[in-house]
PDB file of C-alpha atoms in Angstrom:
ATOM      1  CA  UNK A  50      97.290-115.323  66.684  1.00 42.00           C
ATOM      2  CA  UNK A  51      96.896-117.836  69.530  1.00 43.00           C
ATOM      3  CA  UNK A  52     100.208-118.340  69.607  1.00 46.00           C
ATOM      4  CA  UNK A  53     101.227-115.187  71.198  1.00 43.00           C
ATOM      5  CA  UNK A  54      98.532-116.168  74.026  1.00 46.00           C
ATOM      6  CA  UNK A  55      99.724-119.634  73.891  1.00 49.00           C
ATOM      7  CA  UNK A  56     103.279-118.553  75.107  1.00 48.00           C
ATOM      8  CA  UNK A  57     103.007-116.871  78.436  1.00 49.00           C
ATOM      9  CA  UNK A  58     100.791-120.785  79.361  1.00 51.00           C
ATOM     10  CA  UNK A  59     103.837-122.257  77.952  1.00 49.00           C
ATOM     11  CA  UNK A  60     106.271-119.965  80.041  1.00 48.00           C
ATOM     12  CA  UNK A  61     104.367-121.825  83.073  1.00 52.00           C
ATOM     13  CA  UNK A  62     105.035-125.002  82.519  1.00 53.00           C
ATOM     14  CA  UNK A  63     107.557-127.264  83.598  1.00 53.00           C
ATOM     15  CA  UNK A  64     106.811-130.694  82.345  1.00 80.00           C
ATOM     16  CA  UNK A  65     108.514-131.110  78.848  1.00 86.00           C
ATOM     17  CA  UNK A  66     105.467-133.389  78.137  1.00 86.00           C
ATOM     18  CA  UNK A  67     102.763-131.111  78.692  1.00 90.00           C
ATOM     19  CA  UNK A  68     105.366-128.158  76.520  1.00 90.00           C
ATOM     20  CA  UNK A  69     105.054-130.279  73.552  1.00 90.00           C
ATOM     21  CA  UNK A  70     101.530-131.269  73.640  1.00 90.00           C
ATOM     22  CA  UNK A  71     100.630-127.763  74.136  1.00 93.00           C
ATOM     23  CA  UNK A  72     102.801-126.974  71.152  1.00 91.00           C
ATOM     24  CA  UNK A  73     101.069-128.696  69.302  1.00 90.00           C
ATOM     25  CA  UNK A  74      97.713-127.188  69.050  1.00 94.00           C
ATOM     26  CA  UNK A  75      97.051-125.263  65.751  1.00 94.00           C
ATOM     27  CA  UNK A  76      96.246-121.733  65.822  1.00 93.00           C
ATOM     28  CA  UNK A  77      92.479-120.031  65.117  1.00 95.00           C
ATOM     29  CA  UNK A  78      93.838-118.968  62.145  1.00 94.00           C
ATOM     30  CA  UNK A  79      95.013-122.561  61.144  1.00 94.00           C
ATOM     31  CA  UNK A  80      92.005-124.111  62.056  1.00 95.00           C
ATOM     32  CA  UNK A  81      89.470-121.150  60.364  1.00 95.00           C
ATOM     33  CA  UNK A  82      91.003-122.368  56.570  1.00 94.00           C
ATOM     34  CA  UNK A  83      89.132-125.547  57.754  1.00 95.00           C
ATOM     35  CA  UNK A  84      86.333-126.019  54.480  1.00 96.00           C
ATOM     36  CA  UNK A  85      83.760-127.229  57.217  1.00 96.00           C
ATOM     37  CA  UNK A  86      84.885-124.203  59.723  1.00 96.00           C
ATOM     38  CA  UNK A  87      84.654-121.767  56.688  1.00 95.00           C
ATOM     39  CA  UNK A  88      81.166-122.693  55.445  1.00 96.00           C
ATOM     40  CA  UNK A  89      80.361-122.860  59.199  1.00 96.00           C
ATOM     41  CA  UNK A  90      81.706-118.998  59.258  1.00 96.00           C
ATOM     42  CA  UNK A  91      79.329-118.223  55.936  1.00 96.00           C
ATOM     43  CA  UNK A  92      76.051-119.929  58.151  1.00 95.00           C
ATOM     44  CA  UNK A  93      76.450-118.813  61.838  1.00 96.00           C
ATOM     45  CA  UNK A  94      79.230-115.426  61.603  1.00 96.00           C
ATOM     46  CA  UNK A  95      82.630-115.375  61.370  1.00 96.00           C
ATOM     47  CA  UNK A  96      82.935-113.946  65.132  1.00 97.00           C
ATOM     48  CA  UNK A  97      80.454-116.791  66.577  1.00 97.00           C
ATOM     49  CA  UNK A  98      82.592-119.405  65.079  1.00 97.00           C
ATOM     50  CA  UNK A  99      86.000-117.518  65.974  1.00 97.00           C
ATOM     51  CA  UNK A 100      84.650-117.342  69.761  1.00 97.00           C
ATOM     52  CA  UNK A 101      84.439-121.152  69.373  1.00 97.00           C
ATOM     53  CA  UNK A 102      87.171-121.629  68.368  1.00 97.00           C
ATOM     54  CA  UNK A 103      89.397-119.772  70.970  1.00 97.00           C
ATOM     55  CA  UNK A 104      87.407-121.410  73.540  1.00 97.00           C
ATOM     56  CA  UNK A 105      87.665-124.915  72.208  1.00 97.00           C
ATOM     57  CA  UNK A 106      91.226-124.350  72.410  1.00 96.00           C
ATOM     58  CA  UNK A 107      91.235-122.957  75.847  1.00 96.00           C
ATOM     59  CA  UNK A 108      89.472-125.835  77.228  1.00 96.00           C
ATOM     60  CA  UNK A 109      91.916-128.389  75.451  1.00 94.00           C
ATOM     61  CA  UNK A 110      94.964-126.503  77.003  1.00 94.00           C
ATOM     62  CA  UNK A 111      93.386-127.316  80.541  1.00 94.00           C
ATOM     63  CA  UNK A 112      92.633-131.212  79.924  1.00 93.00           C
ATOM     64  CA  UNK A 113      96.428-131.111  78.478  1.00 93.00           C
ATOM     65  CA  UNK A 114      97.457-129.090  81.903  1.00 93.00           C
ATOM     66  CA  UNK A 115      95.762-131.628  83.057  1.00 91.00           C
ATOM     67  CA  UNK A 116      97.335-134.884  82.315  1.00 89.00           C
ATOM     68  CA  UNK A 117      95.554-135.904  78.956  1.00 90.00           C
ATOM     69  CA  UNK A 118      96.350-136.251  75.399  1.00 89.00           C
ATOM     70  CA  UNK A 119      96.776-133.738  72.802  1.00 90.00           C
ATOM     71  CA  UNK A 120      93.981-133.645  70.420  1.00 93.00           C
ATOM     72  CA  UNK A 121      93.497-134.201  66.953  1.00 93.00           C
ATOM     73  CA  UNK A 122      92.616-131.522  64.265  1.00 94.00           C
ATOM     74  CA  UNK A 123      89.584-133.647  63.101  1.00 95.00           C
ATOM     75  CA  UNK A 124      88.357-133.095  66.800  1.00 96.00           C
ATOM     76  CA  UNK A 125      88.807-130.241  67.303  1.00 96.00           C
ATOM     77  CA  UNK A 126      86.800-129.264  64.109  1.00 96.00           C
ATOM     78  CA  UNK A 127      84.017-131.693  65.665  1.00 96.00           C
ATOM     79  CA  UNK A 128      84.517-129.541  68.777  1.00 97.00           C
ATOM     80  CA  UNK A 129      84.108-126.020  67.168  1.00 97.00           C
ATOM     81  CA  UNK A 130      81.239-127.746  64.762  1.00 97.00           C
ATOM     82  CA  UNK A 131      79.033-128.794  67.856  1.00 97.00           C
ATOM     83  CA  UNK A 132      80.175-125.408  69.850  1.00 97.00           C
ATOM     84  CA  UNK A 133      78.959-123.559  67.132  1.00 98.00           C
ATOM     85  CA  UNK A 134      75.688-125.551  66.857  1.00 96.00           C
ATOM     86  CA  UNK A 135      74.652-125.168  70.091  1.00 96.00           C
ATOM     87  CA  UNK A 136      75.123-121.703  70.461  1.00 96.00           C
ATOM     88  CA  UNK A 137      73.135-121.023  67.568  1.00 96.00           C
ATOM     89  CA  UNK A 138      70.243-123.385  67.845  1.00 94.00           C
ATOM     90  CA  UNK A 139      67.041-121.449  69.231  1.00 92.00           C
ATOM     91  CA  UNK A 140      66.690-121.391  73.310  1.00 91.00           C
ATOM     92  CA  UNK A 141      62.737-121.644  72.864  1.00 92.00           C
ATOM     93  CA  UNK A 142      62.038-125.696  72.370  1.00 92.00           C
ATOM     94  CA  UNK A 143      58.740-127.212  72.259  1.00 94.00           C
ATOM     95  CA  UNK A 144      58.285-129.415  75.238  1.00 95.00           C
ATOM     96  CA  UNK A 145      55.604-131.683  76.835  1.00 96.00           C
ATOM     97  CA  UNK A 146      53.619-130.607  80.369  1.00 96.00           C
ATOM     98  CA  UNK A 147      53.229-133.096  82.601  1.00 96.00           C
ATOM     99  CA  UNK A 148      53.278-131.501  85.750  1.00 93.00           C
ATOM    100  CA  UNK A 149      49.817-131.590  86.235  1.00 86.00           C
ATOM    101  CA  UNK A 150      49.474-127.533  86.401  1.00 83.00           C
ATOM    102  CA  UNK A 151      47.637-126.412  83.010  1.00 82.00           C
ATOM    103  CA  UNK A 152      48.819-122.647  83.018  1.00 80.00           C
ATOM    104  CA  UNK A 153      52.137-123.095  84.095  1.00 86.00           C
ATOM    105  CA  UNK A 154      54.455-119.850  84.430  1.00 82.00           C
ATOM    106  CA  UNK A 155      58.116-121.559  83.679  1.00 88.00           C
ATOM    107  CA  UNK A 156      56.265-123.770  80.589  1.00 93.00           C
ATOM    108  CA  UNK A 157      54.769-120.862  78.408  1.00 89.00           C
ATOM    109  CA  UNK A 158      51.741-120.005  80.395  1.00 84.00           C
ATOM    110  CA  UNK A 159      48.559-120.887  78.272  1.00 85.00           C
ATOM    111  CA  UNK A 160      49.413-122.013  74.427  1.00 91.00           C
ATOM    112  CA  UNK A 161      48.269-120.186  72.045  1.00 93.00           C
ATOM    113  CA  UNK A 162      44.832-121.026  69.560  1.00 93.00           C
ATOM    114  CA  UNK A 163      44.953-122.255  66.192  1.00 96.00           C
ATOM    115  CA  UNK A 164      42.759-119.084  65.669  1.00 96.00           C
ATOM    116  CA  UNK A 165      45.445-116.750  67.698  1.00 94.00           C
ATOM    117  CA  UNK A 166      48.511-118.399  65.921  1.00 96.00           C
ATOM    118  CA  UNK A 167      46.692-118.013  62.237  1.00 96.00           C
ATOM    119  CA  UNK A 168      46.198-114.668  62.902  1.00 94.00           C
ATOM    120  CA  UNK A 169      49.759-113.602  64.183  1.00 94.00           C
ATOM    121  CA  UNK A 170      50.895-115.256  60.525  1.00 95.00           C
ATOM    122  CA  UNK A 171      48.891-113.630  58.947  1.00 94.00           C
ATOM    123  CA  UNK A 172      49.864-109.934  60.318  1.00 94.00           C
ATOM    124  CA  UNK A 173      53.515-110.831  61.175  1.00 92.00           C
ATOM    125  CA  UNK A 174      54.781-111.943  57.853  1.00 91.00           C
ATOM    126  CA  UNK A 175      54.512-108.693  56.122  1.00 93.00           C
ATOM    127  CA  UNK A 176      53.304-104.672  57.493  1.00 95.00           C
ATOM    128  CA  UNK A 177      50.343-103.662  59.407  1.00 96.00           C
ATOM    129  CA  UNK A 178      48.661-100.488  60.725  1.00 95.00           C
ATOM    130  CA  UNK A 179      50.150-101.103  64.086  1.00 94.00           C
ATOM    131  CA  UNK A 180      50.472 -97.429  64.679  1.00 95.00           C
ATOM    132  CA  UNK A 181      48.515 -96.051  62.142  1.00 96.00           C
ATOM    133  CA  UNK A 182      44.624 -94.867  61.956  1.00 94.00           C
ATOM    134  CA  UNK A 183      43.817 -95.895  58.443  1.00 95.00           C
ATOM    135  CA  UNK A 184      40.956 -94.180  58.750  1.00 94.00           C
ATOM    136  CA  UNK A 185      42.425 -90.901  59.911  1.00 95.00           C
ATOM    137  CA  UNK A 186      45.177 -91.140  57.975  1.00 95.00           C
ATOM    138  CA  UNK A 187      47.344 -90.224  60.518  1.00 97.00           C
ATOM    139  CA  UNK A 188      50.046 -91.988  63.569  1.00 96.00           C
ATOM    140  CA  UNK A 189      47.558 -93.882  65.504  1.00 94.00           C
ATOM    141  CA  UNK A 190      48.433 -95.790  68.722  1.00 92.00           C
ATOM    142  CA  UNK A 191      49.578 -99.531  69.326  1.00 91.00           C
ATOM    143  CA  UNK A 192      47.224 -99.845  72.454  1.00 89.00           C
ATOM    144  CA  UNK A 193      43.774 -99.147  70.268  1.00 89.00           C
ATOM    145  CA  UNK A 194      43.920-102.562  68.605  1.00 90.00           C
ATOM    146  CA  UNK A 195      43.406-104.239  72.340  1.00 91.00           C
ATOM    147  CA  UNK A 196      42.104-101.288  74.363  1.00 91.00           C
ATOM    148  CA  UNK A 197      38.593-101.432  73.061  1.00 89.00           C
ATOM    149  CA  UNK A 198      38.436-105.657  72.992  1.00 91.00           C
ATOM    150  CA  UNK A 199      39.960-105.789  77.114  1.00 92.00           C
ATOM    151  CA  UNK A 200      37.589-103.300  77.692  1.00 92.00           C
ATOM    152  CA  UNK A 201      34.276-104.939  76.301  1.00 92.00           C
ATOM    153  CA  UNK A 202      35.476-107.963  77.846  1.00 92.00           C
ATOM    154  CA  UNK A 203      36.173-106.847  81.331  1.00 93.00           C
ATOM    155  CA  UNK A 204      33.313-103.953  81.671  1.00 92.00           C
ATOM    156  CA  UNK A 205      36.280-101.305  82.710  1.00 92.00           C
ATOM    157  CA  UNK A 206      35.989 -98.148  81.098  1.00 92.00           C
ATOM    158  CA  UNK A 207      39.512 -98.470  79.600  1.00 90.00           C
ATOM    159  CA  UNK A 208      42.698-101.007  79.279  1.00 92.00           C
ATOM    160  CA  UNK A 209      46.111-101.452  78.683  1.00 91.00           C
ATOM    161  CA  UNK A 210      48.538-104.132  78.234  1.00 90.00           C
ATOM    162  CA  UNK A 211      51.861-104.506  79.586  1.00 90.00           C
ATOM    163  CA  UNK A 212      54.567-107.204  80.591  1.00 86.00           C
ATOM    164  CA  UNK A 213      53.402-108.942  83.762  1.00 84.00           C
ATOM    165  CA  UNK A 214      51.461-108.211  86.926  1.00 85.00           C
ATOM    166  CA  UNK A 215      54.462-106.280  88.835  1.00 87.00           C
ATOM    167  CA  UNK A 216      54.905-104.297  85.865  1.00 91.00           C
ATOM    168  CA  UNK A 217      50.921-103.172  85.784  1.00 92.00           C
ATOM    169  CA  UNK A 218      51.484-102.849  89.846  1.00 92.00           C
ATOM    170  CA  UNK A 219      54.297-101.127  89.173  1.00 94.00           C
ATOM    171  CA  UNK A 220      52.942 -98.316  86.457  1.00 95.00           C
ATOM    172  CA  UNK A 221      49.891 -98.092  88.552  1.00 95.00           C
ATOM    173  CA  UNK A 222      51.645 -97.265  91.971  1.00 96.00           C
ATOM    174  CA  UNK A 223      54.204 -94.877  90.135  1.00 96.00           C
ATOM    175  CA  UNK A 224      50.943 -92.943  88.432  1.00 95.00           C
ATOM    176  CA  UNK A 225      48.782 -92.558  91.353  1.00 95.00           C
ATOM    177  CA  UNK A 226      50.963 -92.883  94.663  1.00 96.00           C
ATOM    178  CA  UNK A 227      54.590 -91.894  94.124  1.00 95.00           C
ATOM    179  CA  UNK A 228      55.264 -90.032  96.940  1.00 96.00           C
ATOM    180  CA  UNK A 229      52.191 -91.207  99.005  1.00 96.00           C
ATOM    181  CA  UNK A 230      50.938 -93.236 101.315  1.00 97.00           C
ATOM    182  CA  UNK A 231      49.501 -96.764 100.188  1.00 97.00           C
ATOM    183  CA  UNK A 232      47.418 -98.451 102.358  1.00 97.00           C
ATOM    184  CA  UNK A 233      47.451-102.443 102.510  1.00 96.00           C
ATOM    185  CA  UNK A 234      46.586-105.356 104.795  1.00 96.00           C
ATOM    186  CA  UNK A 235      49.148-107.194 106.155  1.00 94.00           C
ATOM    187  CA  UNK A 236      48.516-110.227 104.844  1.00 92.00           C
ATOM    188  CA  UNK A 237      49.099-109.233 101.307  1.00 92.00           C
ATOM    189  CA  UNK A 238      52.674-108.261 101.680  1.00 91.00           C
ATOM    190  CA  UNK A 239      53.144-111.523  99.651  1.00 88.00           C
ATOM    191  CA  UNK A 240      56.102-112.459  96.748  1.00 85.00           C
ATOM    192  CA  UNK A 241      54.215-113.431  93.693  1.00 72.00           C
ATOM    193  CA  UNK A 242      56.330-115.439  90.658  1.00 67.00           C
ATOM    194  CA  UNK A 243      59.829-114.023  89.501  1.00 70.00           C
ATOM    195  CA  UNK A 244      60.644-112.982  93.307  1.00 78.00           C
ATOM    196  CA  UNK A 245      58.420-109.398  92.997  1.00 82.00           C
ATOM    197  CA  UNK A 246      57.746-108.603  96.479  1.00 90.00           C
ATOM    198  CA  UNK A 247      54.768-105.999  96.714  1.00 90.00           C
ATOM    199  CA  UNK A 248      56.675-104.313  99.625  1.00 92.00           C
ATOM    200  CA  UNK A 249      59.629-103.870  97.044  1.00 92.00           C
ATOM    201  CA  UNK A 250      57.638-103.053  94.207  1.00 92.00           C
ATOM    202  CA  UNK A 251      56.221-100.283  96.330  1.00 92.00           C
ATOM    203  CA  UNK A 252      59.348 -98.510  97.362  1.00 92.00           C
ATOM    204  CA  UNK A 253      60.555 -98.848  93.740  1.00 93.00           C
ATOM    205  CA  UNK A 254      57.575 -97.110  92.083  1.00 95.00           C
ATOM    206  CA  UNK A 255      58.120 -94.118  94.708  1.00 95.00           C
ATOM    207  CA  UNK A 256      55.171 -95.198  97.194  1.00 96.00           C
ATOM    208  CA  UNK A 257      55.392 -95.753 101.018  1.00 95.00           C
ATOM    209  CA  UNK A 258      54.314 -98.748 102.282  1.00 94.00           C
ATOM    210  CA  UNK A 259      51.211 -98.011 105.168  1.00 96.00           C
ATOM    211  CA  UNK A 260      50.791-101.301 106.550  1.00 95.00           C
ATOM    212  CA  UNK A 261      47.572-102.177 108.609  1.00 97.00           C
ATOM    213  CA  UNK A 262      45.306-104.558 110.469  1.00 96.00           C
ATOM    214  CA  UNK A 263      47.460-108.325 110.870  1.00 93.00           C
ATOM    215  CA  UNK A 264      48.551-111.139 109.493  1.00 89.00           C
ATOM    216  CA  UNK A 265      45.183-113.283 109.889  1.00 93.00           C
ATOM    217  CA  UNK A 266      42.772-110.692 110.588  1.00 95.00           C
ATOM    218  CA  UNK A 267      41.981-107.179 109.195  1.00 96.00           C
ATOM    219  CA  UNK A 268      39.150-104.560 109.209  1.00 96.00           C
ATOM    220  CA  UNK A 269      37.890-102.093 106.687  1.00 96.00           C
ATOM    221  CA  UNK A 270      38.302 -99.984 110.091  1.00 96.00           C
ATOM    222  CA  UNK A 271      41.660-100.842 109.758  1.00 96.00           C
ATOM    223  CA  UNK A 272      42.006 -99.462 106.206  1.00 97.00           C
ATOM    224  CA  UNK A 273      40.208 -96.220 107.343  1.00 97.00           C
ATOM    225  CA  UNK A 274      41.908 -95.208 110.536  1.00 97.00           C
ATOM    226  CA  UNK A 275      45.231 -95.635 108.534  1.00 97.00           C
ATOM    227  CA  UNK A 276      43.588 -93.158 105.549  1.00 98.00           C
ATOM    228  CA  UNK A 277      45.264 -89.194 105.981  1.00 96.00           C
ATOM    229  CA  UNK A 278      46.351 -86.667 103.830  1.00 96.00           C
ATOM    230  CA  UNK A 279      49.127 -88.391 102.264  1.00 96.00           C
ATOM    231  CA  UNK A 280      47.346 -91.544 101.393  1.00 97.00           C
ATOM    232  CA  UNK A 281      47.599 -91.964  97.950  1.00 96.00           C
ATOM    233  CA  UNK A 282      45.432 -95.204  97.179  1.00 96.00           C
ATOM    234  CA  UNK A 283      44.007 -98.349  98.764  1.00 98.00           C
ATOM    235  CA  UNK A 284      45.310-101.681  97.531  1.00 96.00           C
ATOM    236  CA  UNK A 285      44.057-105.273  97.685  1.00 95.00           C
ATOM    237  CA  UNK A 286      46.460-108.020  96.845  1.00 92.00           C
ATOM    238  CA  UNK A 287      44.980-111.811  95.590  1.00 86.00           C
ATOM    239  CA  UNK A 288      46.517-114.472  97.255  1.00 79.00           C
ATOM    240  CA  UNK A 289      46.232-116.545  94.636  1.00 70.00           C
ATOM    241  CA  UNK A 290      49.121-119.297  95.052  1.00 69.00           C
ATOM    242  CA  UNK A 291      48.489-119.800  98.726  1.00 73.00           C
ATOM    243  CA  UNK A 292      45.836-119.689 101.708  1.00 78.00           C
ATOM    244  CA  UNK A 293      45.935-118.494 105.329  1.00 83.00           C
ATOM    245  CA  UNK A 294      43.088-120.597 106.637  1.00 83.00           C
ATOM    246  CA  UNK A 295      41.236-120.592 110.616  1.00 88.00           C
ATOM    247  CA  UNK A 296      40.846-117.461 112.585  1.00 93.00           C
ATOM    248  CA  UNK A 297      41.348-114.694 109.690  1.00 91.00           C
ATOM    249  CA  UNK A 298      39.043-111.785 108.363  1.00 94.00           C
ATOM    250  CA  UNK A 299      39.834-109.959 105.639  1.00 93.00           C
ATOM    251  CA  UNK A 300      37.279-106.768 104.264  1.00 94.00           C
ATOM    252  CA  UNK A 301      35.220-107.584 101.307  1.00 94.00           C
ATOM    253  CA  UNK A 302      36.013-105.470  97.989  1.00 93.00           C
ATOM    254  CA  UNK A 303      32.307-103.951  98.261  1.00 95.00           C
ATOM    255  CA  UNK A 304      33.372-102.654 101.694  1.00 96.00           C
ATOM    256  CA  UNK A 305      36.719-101.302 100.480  1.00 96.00           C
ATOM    257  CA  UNK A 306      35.107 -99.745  97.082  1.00 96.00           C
ATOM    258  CA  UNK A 307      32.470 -97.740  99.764  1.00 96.00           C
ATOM    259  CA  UNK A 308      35.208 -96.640 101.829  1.00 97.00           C
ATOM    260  CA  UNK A 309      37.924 -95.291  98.930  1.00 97.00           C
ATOM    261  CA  UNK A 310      34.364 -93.817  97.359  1.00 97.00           C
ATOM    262  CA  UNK A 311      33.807 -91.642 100.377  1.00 97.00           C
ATOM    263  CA  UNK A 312      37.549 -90.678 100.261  1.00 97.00           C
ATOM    264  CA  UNK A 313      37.410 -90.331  97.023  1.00 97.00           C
ATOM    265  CA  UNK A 314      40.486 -92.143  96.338  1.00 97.00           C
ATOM    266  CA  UNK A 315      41.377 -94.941  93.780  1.00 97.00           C
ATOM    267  CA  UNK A 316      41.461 -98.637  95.223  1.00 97.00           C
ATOM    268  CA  UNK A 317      44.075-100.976  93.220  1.00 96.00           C
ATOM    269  CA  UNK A 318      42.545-104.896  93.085  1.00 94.00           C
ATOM    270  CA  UNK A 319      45.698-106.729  92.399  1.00 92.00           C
ATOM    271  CA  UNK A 320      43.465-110.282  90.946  1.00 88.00           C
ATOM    272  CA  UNK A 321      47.052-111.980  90.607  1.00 80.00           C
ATOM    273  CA  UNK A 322      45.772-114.009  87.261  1.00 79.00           C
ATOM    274  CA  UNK A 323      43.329-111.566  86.002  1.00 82.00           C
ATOM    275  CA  UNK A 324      40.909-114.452  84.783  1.00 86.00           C
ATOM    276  CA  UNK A 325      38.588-113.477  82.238  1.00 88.00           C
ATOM    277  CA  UNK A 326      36.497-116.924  82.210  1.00 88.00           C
ATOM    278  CA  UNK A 327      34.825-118.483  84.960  1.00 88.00           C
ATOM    279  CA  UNK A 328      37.996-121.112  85.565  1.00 85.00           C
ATOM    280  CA  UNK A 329      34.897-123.669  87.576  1.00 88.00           C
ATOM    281  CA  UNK A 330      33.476-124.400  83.866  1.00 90.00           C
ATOM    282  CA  UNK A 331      36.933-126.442  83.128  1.00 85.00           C
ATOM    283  CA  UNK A 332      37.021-128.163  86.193  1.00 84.00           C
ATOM    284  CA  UNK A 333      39.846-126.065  88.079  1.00 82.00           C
ATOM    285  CA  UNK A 334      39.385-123.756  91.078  1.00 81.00           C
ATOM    286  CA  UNK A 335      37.691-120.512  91.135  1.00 82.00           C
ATOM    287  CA  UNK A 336      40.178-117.561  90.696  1.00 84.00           C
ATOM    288  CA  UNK A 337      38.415-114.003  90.766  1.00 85.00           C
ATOM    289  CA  UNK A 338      37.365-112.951  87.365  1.00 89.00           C
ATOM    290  CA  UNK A 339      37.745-108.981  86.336  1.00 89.00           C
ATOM    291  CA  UNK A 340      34.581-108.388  85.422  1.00 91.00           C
ATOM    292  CA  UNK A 341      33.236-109.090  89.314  1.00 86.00           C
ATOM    293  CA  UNK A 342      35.975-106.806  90.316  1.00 89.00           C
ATOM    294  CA  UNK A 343      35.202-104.054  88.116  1.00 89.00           C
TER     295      UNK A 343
END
């Protein structure tokens, strides 16, 4: 009962006022026989609408502590009612983009197609073969039903799909440098969205960071005087939300495929948005497209 909590808040106070006002407030238990509060507790959860409840209360106690006026019980049902509401209404609202940037990370990223939506009804609402071969017969694998499509698309041998560009940096450094050396310009130590920080990312996947060249200028000489026995892979980071401009160099990716080639080591192109389309075609700026990369 909230009176029990009630009395060590009453214990504290010294105005006789601020006693009886506080004395006043019903208990949870009064206030759950509420009709309204009990069909509330039948729609949302008893506990969601008890939580409510207690801090409804609470925050009355403090406006009384305060130097205002006991409520009523009709209010304080209002209270719990819109409490409850808004802790129950869905976080994810439809909104309108007007910032002027069409793929916007905080706003969704790209919608979604009629023909994308239609088709995630039409599989969602019921059971699919998301890890079963219906051919086979057997437990197939979640990844086949994009694998072959990103591949086709792309011209890379094979794909998968994850979370978010650090997490594909992340699984990639973890697979083929944990424990090694990974060799990378200066200038693409950048932060890309969320905060990832490729030098972080690197130390958290198990990979040392083997920085070269500068800033505003580096060499594929660079890259290969840096390249030992503990190098574990080259990597090349897009800067895709800002540009160093003036006296810089930076190795082409031919150069740096020719040079992990004859090391026979992997090279990682980070492309940042991994564009599949040529982004020129809808009047917006060029971002590097997977298919030249691969």
């Amino acid at each position: 009962m909230v009176r029990t909590a009630l009395s060590g808040l009453e214990a504290s106070v010294t105005n006789e006022a601020q006693r009886a006002a506080l004395q006043q407030l019903p208990g949870v238990d009064r206030l759950l026989q509420d009709n309204q509060l009990a069909s509330a507790c039948d729609q949302a959860g008893r506990d969601v609408v008890v939580a409510a409840v207690r801090d409804v209360l609470a925050g009355q106690r403090r406006t009384i502590l305060a130097g205002g006026n006991p409520p009523t019980t009709a209010h304080l049902i209002s209270e719990v009612l819109r409490t409850v509401a808004e802790r129950t209404q869905p976080t994810l609202r439809p909104i309108i983009n007007a910032t002027g940037v069409i793929i916007h990370t905080n706003l969704g990223r790209a919608p979604l197609s009629r023909a994308a939506l239609a088709a995630m009804q039409a599989v969602g609402g019921g059971y699919s073969n998301l890890e079963f071969d219906l051919d086979a017969g057997t437990r197939g694998s979640r990844y086949s039903h994009v694998a072959t499509l990103l591949a086709a698309l792309s011209g890379a041998e094979g794909a998968l799909v994850v979370n978010n560009n650090a997490a594909a940096l992340f699984l990639i450094l973890a697979t083929f440098a944990a424990s090694r050396e990974v060799v990378i310009s200066r200038a693409h130590l950048v932060e890309i969205g969320g905060g990832f920080r490729i030098p972080d990312i690197l130390r958290r996947s198990g990979a040392t960071l083997r920085e070269v060249g500068t800033t505003n200028r580096t060499y594929v000489g660079d890259y290969e005087a840096a390249i030992g026995e503990a190098t574990g892979l080259l990597l090349r980071v897009h800067s895709s939300n800002f540009l160093i401009t003036g006296f810089v160099h930076q190795p082409e990716l031919r150069e740096l495929v020719d040079l992990a080639r004859a090391h026979d080591l992997p090279l990682l192109d980070d492309l940042g948005s991994g564009a599949l389309l040529d982004t020129r075609a809808f009047g917006l700026a060029a971002e590097p497209r997977v298919q030249a990369s691969v």
